[in-house]
PDB file of C-alpha atoms and ligand atoms in Angstrom:
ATOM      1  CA  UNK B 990     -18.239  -0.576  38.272  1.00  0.00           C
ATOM      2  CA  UNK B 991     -16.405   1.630  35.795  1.00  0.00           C
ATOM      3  CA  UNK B 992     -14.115   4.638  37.712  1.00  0.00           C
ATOM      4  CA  UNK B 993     -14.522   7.542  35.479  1.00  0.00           C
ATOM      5  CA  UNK B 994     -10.957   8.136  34.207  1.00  0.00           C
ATOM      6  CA  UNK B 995      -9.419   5.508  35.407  1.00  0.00           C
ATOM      7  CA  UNK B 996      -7.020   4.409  32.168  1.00  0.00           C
ATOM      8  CA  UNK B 997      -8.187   0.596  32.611  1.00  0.00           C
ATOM      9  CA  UNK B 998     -11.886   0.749  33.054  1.00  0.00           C
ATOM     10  CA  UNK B 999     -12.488   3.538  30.827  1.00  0.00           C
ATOM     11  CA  UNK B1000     -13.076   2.530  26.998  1.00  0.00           C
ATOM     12  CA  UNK B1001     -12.727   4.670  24.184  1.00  0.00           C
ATOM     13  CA  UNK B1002     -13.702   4.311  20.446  1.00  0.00           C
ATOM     14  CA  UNK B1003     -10.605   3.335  18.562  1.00  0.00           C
ATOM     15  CA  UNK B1004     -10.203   2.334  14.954  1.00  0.00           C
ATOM     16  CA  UNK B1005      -9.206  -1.225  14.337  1.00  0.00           C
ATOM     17  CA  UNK B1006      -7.302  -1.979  10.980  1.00  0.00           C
ATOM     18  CA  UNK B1007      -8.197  -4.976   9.045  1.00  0.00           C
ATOM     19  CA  UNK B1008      -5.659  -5.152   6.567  1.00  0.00           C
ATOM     20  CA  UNK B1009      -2.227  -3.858   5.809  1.00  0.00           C
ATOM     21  CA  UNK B1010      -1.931  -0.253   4.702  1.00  0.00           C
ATOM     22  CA  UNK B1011       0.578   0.096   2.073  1.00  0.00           C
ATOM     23  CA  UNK B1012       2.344   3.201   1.016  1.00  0.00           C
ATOM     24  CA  UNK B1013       3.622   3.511  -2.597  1.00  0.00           C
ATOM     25  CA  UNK B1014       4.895   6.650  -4.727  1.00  0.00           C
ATOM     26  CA  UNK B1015       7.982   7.954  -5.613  1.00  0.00           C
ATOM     27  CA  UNK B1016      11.015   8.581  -3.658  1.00  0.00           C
ATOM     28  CA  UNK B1017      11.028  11.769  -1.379  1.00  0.00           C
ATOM     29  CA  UNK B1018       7.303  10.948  -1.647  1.00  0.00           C
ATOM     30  CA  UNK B1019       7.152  10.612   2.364  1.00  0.00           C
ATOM     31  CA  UNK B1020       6.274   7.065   2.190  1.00  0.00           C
ATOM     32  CA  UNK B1021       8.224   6.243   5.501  1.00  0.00           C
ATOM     33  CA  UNK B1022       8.088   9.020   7.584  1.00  0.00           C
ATOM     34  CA  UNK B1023       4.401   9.621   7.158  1.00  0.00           C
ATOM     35  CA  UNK B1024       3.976   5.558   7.022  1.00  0.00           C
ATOM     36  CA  UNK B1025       5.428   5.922  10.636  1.00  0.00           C
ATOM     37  CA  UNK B1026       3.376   8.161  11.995  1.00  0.00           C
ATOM     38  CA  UNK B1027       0.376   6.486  10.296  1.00  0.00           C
ATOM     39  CA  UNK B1028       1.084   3.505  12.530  1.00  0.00           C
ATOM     40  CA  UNK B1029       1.436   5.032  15.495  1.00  0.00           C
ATOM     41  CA  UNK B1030      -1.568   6.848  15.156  1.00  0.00           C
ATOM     42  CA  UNK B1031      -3.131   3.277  14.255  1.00  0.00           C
ATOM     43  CA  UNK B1032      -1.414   1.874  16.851  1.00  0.00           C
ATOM     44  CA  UNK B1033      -0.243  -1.097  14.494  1.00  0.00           C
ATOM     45  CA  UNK B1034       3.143  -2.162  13.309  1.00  0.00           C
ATOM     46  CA  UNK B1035       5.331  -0.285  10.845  1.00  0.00           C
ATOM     47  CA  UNK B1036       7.679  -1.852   8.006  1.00  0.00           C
ATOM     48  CA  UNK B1037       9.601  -0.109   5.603  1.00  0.00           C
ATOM     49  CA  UNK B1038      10.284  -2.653   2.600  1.00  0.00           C
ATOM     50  CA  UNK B1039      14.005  -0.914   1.998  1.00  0.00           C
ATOM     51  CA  UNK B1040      14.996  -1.460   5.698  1.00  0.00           C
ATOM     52  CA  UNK B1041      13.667  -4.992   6.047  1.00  0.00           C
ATOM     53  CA  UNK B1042      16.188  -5.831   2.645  1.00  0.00           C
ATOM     54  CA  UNK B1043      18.535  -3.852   4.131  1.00  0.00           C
ATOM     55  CA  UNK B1044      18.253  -5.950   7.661  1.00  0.00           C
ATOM     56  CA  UNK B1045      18.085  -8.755   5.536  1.00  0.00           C
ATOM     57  CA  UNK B1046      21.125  -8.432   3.553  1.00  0.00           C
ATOM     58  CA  UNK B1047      23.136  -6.332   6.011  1.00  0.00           C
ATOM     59  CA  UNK B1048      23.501  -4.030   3.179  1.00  0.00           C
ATOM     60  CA  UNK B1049      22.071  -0.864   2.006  1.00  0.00           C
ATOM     61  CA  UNK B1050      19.644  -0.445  -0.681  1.00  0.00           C
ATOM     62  CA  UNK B1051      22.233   1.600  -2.894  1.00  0.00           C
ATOM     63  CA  UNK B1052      25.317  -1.318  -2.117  1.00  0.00           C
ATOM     64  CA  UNK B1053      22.859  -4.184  -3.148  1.00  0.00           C
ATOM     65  CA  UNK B1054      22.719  -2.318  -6.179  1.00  0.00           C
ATOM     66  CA  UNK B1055      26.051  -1.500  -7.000  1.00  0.00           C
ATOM     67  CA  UNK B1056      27.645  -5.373  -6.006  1.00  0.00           C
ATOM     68  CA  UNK B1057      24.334  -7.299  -7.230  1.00  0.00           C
ATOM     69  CA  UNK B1058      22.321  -5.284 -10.080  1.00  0.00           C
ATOM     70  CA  UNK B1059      19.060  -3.638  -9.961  1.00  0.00           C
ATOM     71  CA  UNK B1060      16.861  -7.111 -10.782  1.00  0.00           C
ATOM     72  CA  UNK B1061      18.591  -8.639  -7.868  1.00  0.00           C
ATOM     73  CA  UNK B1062      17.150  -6.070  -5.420  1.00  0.00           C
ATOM     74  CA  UNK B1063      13.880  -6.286  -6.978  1.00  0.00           C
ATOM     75  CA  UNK B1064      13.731 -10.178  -6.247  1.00  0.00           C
ATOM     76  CA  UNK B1065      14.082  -9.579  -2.847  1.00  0.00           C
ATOM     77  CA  UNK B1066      11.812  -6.813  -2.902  1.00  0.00           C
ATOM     78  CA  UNK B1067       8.914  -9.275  -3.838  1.00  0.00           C
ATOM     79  CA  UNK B1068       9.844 -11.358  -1.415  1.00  0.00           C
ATOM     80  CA  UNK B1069      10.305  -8.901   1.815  1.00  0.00           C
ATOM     81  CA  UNK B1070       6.907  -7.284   0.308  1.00  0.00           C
ATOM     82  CA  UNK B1071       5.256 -11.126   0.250  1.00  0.00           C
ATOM     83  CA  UNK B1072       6.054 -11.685   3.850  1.00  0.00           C
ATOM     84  CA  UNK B1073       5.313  -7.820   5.087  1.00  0.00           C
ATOM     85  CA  UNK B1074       1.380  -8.817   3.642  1.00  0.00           C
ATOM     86  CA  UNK B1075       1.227 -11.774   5.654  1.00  0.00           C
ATOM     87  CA  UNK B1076       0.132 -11.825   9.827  1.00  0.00           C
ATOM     88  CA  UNK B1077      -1.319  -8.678  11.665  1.00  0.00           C
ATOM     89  CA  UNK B1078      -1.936  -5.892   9.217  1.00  0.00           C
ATOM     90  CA  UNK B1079       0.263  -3.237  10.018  1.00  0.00           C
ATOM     91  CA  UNK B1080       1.447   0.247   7.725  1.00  0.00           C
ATOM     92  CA  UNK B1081       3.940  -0.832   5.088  1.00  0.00           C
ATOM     93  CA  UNK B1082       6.205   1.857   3.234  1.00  0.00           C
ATOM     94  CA  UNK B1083       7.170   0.548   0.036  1.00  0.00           C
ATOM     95  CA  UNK B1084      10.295   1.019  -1.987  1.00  0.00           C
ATOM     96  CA  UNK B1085       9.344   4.085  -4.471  1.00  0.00           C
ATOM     97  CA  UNK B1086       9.968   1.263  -7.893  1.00  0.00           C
ATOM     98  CA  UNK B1087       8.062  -2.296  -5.843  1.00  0.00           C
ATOM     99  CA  UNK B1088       4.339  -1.092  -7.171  1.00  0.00           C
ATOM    100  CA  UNK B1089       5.880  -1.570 -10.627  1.00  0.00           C
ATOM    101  CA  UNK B1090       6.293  -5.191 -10.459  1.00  0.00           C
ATOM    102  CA  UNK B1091       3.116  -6.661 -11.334  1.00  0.00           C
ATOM    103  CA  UNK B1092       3.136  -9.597  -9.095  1.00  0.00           C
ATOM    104  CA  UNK B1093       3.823  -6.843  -5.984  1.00  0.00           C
ATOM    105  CA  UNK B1094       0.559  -5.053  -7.159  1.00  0.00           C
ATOM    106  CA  UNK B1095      -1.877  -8.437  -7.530  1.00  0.00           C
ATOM    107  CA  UNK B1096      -0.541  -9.419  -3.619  1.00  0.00           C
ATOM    108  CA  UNK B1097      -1.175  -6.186  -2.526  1.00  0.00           C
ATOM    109  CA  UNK B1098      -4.624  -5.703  -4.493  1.00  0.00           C
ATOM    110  CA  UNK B1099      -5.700  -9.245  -2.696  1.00  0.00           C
ATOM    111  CA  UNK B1100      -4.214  -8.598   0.652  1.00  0.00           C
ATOM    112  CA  UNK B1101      -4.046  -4.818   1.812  1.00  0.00           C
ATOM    113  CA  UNK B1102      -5.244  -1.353   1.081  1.00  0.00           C
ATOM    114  CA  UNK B1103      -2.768   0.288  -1.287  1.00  0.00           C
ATOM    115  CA  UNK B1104      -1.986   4.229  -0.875  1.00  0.00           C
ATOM    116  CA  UNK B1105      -0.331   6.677  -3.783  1.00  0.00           C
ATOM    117  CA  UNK B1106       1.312   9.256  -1.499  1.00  0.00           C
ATOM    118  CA  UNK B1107       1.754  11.876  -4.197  1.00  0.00           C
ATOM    119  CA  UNK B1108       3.608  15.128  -4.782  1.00  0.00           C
ATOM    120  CA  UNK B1109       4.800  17.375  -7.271  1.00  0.00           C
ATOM    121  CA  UNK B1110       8.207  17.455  -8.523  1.00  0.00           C
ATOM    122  CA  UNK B1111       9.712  20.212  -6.764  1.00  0.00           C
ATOM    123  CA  UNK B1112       8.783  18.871  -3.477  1.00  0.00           C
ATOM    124  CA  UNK B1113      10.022  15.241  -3.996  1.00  0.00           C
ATOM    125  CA  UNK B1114      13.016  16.651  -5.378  1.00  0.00           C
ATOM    126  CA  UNK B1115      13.902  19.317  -2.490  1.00  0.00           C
ATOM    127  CA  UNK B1116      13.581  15.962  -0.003  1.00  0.00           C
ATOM    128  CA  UNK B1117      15.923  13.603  -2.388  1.00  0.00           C
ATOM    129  CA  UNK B1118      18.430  15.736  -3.546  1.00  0.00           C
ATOM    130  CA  UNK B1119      21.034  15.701  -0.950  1.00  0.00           C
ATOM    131  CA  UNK B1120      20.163  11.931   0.265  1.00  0.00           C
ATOM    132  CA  UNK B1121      22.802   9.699  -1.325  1.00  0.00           C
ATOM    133  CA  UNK B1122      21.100   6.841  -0.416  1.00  0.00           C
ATOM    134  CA  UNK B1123      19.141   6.323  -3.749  1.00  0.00           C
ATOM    135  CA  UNK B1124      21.030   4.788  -6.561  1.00  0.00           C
ATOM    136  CA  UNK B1125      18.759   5.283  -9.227  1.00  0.00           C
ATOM    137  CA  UNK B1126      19.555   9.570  -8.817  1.00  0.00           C
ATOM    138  CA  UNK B1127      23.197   9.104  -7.895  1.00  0.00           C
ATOM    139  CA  UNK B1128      23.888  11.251 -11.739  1.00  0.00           C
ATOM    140  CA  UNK B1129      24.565  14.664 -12.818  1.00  0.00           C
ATOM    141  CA  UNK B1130      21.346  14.950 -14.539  1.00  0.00           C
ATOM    142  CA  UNK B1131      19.152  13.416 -11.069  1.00  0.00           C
ATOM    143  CA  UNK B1132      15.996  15.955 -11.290  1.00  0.00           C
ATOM    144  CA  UNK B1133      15.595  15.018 -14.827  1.00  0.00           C
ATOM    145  CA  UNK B1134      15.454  11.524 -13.892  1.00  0.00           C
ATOM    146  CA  UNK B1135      13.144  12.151 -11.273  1.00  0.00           C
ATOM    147  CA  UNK B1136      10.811  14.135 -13.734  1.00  0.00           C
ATOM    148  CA  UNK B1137      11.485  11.031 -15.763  1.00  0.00           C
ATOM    149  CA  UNK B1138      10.455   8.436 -13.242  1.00  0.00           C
ATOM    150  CA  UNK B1139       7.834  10.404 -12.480  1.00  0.00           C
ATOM    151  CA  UNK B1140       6.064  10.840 -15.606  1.00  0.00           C
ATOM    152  CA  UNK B1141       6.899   7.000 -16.847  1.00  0.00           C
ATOM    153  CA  UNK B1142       5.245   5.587 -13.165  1.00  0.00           C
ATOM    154  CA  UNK B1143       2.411   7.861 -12.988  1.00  0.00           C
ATOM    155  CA  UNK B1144       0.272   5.481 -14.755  1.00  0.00           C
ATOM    156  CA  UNK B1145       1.211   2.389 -12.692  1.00  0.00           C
ATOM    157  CA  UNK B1146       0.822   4.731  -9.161  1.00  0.00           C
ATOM    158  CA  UNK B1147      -2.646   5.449 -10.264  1.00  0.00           C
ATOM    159  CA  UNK B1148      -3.914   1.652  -9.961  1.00  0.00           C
ATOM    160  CA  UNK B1149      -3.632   2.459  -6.463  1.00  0.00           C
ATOM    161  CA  UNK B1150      -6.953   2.454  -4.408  1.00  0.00           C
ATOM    162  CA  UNK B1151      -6.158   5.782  -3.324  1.00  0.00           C
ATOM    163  CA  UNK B1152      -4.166   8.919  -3.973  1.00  0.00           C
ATOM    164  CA  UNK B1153      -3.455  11.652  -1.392  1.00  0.00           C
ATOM    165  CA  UNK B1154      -1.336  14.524  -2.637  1.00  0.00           C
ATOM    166  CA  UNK B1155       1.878  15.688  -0.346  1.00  0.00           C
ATOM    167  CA  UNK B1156       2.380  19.401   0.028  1.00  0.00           C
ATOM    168  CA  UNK B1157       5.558  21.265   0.416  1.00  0.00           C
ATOM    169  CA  UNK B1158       4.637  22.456   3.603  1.00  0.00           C
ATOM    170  CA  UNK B1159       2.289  20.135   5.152  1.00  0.00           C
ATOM    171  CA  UNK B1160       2.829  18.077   8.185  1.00  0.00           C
ATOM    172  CA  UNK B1161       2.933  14.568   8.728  1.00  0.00           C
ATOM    173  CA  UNK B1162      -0.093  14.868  10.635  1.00  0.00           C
ATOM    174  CA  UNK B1163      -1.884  16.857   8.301  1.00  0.00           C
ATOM    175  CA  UNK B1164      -1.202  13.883   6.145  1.00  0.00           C
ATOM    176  CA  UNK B1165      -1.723  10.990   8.169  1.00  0.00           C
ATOM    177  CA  UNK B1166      -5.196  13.169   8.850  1.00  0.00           C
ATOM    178  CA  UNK B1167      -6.006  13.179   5.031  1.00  0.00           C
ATOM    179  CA  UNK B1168      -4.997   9.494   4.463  1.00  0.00           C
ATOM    180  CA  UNK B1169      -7.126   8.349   7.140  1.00  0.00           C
ATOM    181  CA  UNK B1170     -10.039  10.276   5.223  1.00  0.00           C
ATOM    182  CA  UNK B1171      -9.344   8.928   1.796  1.00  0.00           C
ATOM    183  CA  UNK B1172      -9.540   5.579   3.415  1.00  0.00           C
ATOM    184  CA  UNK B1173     -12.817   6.041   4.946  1.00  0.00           C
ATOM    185  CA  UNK B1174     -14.345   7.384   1.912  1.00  0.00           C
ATOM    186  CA  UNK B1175     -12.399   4.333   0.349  1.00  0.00           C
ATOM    187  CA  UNK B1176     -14.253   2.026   2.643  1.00  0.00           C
ATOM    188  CA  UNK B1177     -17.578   3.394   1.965  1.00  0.00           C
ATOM    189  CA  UNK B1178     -17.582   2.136  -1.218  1.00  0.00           C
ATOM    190  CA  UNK B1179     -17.639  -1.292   0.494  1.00  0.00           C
ATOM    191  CA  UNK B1180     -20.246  -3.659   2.855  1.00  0.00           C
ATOM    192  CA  UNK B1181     -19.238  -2.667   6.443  1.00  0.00           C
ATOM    193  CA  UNK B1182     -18.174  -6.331   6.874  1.00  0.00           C
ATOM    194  CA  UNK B1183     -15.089  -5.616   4.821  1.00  0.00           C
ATOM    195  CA  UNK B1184     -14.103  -2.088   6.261  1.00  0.00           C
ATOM    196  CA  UNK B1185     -10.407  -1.530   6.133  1.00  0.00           C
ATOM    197  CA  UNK B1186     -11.107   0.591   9.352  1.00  0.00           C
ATOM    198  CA  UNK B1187     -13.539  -0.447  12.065  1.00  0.00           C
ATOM    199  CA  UNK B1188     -14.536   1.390  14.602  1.00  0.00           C
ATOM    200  CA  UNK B1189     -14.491  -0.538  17.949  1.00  0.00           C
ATOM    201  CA  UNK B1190     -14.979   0.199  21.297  1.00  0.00           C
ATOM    202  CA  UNK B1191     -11.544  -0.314  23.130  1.00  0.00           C
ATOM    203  CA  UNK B1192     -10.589   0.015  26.787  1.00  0.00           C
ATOM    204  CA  UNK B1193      -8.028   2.739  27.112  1.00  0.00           C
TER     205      UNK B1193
HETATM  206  C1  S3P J2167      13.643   3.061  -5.612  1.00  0.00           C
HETATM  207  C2  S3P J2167      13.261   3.715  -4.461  1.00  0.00           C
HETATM  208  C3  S3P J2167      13.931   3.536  -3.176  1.00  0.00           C
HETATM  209  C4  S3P J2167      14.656   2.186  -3.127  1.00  0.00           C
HETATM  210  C5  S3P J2167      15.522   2.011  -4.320  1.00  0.00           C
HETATM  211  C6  S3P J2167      14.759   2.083  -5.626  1.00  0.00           C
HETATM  212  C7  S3P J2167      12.885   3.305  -6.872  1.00  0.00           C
HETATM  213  O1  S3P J2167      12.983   3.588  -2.120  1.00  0.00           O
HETATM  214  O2  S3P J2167      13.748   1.117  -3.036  1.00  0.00           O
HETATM  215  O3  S3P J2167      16.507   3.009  -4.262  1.00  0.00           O
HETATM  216  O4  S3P J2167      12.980   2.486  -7.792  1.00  0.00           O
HETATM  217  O5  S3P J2167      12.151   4.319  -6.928  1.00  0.00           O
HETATM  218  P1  S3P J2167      12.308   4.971  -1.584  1.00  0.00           P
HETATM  219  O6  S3P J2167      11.151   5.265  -2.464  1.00  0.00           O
HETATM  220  O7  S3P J2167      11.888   4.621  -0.212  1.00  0.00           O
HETATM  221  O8  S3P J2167      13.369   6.009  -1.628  1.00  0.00           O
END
């Protein structure tokens, strides 16, 4: 018989994901640290597509770019974002330029749930502009690039299946909270069979 509170009799509804979750936006957009706490919440795996190159190459993003050129990174890009699709679906953060490769945006369309974590400029900015790590702002004129990258993607962020705005002064939580509805009212849109969140009964 069940003990009331005991953590290994006692079940709990939990939501079950059924296929990957995958951030995209622009840089500063919070694709990893929210993607993080996303995952935890979820209680799946997280991947960050610029770490896993990184781990890959035993480089950073920005030295891949400077010794090998731009289209070099964005081969193994596809690649790391091909494999992050495949086994257990998990939260994957993409790299803030991946959803502009076309073949990165069929996989994910067939394979996961993709998420536009958007923000206006002055926020993205305030969380980029004294990170060296990206190459494509390492210039004098780096906030009109952004603005630049921002307007020129907007249209290619927007095939997403979902957008959920950042705000300056939100938390993660507050944003893991307002992914998690977009995807529900995502999902209702769809026959329950093919939910990207179930609800299942799971012992604690
Ligand atoms: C890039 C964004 C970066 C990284 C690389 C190129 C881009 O990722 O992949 O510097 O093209 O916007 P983050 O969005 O995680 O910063």
């Amino acid at each position: 018989m069940p003990i009331a509170g005991d953590p290994k009799t006692t079940s709990r509804l939990a939501l079950q994901l059924t296929r990957p979750l995958v951030l995209v936006g622009l840089m500063g957009a919070g694709k990893t640290s929210v993607g993080r706490r996303l995952a935890e919440f979820l209680g799946v795996a997280f991947c960050d597509s610029d770490a896993e190159i990184e781990a890959a190459s035993g480089m950073e993003v920005r030295e891949i770019f400077e010794r090998f050129g731009e289209p070099y990174f964005r081969a193994g890009e596809r690649r790391v974002i091909a494999r992050l699709l495949e086994g257990k679906p998990g939260v994957v953060a993409t790299g803030g330029g991946a959803f502009l490769s076309p073949e990165i945006r069929q996989n994910v369309a067939e394979k996961g749930v993709s998420v536009w974590l958007d923000a206006d400029l002055d926020t993205l900015w305030a969380r980029v502009k004294d990170k060296p790590s990206r190459p494509l702002l390492q210039r004098p004129d780096a906030k009109a690039e952004l603005a630049r990258l921002k307007e020129g993607r907007a249209p290619v962020y927007a095939q997403a299946d979902i957008r959920v705005m950042s705000e300056a002064d939100g938390t993660h939580d507050a944003m893991v909270r307002r992914i998690l509805e977009a995807v529900v009212a995502h999902d209702r849109a769809r026959p329950e069979e093919t939910a990207t969140l179930r609800r299942i009964a799971r012992d604690a």
